[in-house]
Short mmCIF file of C-alpha atoms in Angstrom, two decimals:
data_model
loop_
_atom_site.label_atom_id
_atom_site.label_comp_id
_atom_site.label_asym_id
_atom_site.label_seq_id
_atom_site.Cartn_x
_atom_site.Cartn_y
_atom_site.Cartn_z
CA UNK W 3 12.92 -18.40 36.67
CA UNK W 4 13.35 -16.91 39.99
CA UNK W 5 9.91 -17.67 40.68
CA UNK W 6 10.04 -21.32 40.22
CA UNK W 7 12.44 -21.25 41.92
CA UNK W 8 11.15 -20.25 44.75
CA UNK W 9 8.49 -22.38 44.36
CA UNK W 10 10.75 -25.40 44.35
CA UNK W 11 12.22 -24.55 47.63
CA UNK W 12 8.75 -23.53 49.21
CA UNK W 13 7.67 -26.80 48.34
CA UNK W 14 10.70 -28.85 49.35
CA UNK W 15 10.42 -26.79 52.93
CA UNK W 16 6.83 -27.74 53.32
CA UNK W 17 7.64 -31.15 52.91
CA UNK W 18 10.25 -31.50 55.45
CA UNK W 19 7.85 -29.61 57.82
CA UNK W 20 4.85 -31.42 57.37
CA UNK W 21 6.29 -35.44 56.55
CA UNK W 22 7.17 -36.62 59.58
CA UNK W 23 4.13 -35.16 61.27
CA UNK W 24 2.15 -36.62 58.33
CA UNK W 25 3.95 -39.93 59.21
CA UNK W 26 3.71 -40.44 62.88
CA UNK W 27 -0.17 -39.91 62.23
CA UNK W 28 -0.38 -42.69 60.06
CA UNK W 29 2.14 -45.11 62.19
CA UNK W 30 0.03 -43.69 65.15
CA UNK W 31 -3.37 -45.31 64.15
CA UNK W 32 -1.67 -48.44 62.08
CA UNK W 33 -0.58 -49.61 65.67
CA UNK W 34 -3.59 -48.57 67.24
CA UNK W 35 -5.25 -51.55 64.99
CA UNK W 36 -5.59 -55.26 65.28
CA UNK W 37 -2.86 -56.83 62.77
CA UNK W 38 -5.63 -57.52 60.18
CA UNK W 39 -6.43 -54.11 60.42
CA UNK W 40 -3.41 -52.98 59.83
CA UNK W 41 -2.46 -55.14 56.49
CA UNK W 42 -6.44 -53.82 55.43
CA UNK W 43 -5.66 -49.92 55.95
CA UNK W 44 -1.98 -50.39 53.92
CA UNK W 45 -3.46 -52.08 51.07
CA UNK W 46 -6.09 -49.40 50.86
CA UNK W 47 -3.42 -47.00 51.05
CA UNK W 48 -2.07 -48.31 48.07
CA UNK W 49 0.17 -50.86 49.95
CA UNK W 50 -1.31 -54.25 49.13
CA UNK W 51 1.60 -54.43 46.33
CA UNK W 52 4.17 -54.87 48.48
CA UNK W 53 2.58 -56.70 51.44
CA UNK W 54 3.17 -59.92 50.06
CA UNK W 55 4.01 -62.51 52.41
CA UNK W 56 2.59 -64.29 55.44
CA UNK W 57 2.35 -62.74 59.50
CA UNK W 58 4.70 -59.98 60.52
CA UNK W 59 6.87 -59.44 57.04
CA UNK W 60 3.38 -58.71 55.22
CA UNK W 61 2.38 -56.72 58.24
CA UNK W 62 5.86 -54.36 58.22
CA UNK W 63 5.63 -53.98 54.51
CA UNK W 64 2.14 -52.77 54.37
CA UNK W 65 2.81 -50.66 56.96
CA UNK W 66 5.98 -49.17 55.36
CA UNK W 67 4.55 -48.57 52.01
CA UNK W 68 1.71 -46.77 53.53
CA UNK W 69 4.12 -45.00 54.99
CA UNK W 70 5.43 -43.63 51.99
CA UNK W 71 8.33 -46.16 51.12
CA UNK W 72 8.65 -47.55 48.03
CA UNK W 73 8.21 -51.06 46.69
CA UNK W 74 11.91 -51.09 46.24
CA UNK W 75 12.83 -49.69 49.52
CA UNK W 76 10.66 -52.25 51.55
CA UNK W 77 12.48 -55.16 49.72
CA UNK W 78 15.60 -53.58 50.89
CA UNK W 79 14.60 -53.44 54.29
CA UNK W 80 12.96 -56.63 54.07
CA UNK W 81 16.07 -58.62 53.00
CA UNK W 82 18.38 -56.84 56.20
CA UNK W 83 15.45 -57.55 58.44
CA UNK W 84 16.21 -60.78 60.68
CA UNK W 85 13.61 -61.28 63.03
CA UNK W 86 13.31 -58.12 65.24
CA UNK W 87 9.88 -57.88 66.57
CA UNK W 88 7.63 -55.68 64.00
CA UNK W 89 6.66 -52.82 66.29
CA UNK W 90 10.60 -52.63 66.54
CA UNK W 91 11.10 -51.99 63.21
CA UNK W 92 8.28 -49.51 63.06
CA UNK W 93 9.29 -47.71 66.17
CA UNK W 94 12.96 -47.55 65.09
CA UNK W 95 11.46 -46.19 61.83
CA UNK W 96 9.42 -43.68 62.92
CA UNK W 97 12.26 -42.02 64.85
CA UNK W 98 14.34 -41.35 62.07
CA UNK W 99 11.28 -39.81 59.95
CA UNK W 100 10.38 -37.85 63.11
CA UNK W 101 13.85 -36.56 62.62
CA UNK W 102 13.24 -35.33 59.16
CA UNK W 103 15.68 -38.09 57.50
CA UNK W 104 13.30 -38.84 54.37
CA UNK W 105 12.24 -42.49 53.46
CA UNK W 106 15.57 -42.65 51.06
CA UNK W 107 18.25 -42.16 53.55
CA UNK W 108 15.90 -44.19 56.24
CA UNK W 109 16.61 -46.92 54.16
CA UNK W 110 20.11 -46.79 53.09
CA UNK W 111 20.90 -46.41 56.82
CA UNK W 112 19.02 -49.21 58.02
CA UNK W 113 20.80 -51.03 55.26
CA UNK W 114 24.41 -49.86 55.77
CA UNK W 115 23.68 -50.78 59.51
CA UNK W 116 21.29 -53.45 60.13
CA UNK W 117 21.72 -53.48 64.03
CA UNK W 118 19.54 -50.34 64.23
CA UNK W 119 16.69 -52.90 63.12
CA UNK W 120 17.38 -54.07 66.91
CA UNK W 121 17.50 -51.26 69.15
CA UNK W 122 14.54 -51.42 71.67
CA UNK W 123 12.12 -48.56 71.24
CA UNK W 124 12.98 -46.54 74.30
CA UNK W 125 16.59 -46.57 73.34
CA UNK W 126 15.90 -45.54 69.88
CA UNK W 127 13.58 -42.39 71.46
CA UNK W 128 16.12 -41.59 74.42
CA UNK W 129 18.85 -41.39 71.23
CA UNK W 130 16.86 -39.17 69.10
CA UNK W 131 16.20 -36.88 72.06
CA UNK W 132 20.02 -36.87 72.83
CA UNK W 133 20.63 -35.35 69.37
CA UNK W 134 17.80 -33.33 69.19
CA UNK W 135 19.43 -31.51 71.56
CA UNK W 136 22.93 -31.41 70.28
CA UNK W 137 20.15 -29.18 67.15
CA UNK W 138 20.61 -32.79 65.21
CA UNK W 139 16.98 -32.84 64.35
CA UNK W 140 15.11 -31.30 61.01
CA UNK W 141 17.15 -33.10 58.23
CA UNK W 142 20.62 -32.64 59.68
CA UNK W 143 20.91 -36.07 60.69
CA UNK W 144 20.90 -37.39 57.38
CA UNK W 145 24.43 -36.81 56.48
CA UNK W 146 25.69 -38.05 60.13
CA UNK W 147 23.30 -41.37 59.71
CA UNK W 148 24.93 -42.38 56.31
CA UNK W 149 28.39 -41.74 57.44
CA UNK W 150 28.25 -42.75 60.67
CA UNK W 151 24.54 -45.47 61.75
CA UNK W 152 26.12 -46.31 64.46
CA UNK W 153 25.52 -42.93 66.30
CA UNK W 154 22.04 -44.71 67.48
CA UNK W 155 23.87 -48.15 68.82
CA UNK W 156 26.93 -46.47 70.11
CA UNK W 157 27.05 -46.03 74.11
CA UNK W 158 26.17 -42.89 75.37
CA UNK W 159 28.97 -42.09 77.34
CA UNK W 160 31.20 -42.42 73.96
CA UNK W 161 29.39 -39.51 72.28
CA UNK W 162 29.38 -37.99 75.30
CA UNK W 163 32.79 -38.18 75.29
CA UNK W 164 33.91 -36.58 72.33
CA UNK W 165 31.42 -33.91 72.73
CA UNK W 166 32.69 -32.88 75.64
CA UNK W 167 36.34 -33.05 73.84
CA UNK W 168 34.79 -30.64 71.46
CA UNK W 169 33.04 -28.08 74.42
CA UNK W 170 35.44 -28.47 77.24
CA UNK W 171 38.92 -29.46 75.89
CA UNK W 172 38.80 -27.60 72.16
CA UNK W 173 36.18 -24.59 73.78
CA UNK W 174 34.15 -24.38 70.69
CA UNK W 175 30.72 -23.09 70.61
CA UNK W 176 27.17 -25.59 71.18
CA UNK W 177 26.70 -24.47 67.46
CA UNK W 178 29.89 -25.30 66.31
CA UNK W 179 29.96 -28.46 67.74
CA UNK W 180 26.74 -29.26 66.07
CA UNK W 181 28.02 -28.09 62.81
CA UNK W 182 31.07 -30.38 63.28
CA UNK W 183 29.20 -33.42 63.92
CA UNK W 184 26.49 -32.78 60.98
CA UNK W 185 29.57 -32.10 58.63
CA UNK W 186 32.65 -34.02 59.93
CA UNK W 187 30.50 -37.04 61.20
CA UNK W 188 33.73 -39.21 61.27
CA UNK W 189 34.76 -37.34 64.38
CA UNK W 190 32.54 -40.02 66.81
CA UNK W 191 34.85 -42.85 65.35
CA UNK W 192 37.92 -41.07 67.21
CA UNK W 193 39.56 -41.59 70.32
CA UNK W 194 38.69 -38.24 72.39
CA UNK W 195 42.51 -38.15 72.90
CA UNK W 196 43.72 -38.29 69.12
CA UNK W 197 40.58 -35.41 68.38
CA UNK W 198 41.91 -33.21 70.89
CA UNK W 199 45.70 -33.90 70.02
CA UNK W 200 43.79 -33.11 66.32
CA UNK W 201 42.67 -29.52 67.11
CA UNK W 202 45.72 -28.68 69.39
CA UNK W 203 47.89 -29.44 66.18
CA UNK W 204 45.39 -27.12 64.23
CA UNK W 205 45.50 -24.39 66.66
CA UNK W 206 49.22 -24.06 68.01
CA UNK W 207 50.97 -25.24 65.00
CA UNK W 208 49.07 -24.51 62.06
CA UNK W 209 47.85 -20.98 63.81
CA UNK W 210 43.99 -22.47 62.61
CA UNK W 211 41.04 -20.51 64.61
CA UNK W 212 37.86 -22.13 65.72
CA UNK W 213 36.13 -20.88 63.23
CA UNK W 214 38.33 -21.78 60.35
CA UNK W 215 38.27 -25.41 61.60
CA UNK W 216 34.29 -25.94 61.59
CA UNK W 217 34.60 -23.57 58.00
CA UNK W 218 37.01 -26.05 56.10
CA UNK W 219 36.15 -29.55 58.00
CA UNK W 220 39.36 -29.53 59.24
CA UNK W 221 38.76 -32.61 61.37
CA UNK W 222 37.46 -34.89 59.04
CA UNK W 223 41.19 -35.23 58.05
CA UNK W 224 43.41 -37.95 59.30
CA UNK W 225 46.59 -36.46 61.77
CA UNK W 226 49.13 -38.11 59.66
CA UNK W 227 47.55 -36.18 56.17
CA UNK W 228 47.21 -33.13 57.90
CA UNK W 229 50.85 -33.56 59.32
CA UNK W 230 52.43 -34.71 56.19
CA UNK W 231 50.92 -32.10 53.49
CA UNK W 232 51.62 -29.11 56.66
CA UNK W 233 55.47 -29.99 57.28
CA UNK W 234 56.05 -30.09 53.57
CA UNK W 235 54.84 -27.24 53.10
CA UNK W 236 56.91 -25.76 56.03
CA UNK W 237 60.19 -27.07 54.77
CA UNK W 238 59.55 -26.16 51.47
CA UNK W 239 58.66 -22.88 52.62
CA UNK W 240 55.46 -22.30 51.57
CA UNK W 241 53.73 -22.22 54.76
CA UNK W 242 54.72 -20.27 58.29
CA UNK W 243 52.75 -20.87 61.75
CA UNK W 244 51.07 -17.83 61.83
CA UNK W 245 52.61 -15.38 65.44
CA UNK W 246 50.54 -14.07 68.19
CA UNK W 247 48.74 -11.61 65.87
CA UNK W 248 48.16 -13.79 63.29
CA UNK W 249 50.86 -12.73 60.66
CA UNK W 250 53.11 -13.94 58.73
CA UNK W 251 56.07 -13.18 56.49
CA UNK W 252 54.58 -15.20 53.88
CA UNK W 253 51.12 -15.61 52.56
CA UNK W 254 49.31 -18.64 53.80
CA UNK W 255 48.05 -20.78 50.91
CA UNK W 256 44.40 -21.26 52.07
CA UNK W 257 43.37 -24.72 53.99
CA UNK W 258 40.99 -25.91 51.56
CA UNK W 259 43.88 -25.78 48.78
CA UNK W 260 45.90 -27.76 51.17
CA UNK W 261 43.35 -30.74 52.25
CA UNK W 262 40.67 -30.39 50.46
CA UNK W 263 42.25 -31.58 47.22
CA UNK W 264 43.67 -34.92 46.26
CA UNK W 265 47.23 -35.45 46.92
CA UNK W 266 48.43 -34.86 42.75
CA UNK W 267 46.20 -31.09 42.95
CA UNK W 268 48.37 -30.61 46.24
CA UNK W 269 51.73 -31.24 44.74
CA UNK W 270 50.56 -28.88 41.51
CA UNK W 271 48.55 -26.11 42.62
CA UNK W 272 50.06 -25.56 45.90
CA UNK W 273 53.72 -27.46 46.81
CA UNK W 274 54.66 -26.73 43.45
CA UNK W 275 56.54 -29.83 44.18
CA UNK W 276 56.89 -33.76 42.26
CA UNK W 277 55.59 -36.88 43.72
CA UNK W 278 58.65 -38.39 43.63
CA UNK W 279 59.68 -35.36 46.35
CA UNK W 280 56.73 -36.31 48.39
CA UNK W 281 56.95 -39.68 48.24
CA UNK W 282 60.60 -39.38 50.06
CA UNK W 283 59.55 -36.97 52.27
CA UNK W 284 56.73 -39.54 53.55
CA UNK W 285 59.06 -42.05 54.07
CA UNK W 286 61.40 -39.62 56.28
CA UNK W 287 58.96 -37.67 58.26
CA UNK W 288 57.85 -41.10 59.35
CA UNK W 289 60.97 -42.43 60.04
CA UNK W 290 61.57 -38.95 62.63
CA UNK W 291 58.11 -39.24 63.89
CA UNK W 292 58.86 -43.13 65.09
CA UNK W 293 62.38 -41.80 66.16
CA UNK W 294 60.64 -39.49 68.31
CA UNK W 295 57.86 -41.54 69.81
CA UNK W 296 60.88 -43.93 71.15
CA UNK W 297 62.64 -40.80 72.68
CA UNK W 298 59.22 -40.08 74.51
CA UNK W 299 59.40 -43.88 75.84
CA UNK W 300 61.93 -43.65 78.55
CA UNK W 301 60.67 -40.79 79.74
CA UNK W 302 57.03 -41.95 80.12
CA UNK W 303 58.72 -45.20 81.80
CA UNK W 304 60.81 -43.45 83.85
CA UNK W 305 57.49 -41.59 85.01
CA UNK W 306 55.53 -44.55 85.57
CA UNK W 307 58.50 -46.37 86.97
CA UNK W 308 58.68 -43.39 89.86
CA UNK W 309 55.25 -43.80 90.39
CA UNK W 310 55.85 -47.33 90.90
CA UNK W 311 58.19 -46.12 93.67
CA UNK W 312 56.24 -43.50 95.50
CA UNK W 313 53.70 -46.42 96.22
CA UNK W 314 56.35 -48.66 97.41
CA UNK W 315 57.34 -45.82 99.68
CA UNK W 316 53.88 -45.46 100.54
CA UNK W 317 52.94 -48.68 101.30
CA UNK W 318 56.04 -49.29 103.60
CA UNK W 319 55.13 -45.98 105.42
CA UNK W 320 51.74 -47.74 106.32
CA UNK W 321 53.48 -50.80 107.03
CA UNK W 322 55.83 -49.13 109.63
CA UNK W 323 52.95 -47.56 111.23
CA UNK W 324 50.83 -50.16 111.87
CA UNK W 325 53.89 -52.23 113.64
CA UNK W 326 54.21 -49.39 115.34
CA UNK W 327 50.68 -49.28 116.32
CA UNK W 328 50.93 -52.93 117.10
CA UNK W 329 53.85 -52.55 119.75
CA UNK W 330 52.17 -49.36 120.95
CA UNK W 331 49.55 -52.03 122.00
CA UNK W 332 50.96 -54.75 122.81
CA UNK W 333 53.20 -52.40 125.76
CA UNK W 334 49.75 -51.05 126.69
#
């Protein structure tokens, strides 16, 4: 048994290692051909099946089924497809296979998020470089493209953004940070502000290390979940911030037993608590948290209103000198 399975893996590795060059050989010398040529080498591939229809539609079906799509994948394609030029398609195509994501996912991708059918090709090769070197590449992207397509239509500077939440701000690791975004693909949908506000709560409050946070998935889960299912815990006390070494009086029930576990396991296994309890909680830990963000609104008023000042003051310093300047003149 160990043997086959061995030979299992073996075999799935080899395929992940030699597809997409495979692939890009046989896109390679489809465009290389005149558009006859091209519907002619897919149907002797086996394509001519699903290369029904007249100019470019027969043309990209032939050319994905000699790629290695199915009959059923190309009709999904086909029917998100709206008019982006062929070697579009294609190009966008063969960038995902080059990045090991398997005909499969390609598809429901493409189908979950149409607009990638639209990217120009140099955006769609600039992109996959981008990940590559975030160590996106050999089959990792597949779980980031079907939770999150728009990772190829998305500005730059966005991504940008929240990686450099996750390097500079949070100080986790290149690897990390590429373990975050494969797992917790949700994270490029945040505001960098709310994902660092995220991991300070983690750290400082919850006495979470880096590690434990890329371990568990911490930040797949929304603020308010973590914060409700935490401070219940915590009044019920069942859960203290660990101190500077990391101890505490009581024993910790472990993250995944906390969040990773639908709200009636959480009440069972680890608040020991009803829903009814919960449900009031909720509704009072919401009330403080509005009571507090309306205690925080004079004072950030109050700070932008002395801003508001200091520029007054500034500008009438400039005024006064330049009137001063002016009569400094005029008795010249």
């Amino acid at each position: 048994m160990a043997a086959l399975g061995g030979q299992v893996l073996g075999g799935a590795r080899t395929w992940a290692r030699t597809w997409p060059r495979t692939w890009a050989r046989t896109w390679a010398g489809l465009a290389a051909q005149p558009r006859g040529g091209q519907r002619r080498a897919a149907a002797s591939r086996g394509g001519g099946r699903g290369a029904r229809g007249p100019g470019a539609r027969g043309e990209v079906a032939g050319a994905l089924l000699a790629m290695g799509f199915s009959d059923a994948h190309v009709r999904g394609l086909l029917s998100v497809w709206r008019g982006a030029r062929p070697r579009r398609v294609l190009d966008v195509v063969s960038e995902l296979i080059l990045l090991g994501v398997s005909p499969e996912h390609v598809c429901l991708a493409l189908r979950s998020s149409p607009r990638l059918l639209d990217l120009p090709a140099a955006h769609a090769q600039r992109r996959s470089g981008y990940l590559r070197r975030l160590g996106l590449g050999e089959g990792k992207l597949k779980t980031l493209l079907l939770c999150c397509p728009e990772v190829f239509t998305m500005h730059q500077r966005d991504i940008e953004n929240i990686v450099g939440v996750l390097k500079d701000k949070c100080l986790f690791t290149g690897q990390q940070v590429t373990r975050i975004l494969h797992r917790c693909p949700y994270v490029l949908r945040e505001d960098p502000g709310d994902l660092e506000y995220k991991f300070q709560y983690a750290y400082f409050r919850m006495g979470v290390k880096h590690a434990d946070v890329v371990r568990t998935d911490f930040l797949q889960h929304s603020i308010t979940k973590i914060k409700q299912r935490h401070v219940f815990l915590e009044r019920l006390g069942r859960y203290q911030t660990p101190d500077k070494k990391g101890q505490t009086q009581i024993p910790n029930p472990l993250f995944k037993d906390i969040l990773r576990v639908s709200e009636a396991e959480f009440l069972a296994r680890t608040a020991h608590s009803s829903a009814e309890e919960f449900e009031v909680f909720k509704k009072l830990f919401a009330r403080e948290e509005e009571e507090e963000s309306e205690r925080q609104m004079p004072d950030m008023q109050s700070l932008s209103l002395d801003e508001e000042d200091e520029e007054e003051e500034e500008e009438e310093d400039e005024e006064e000198e330049e009137e001063e300047d002016e009569d400094e003149e005029e008795w010249q």
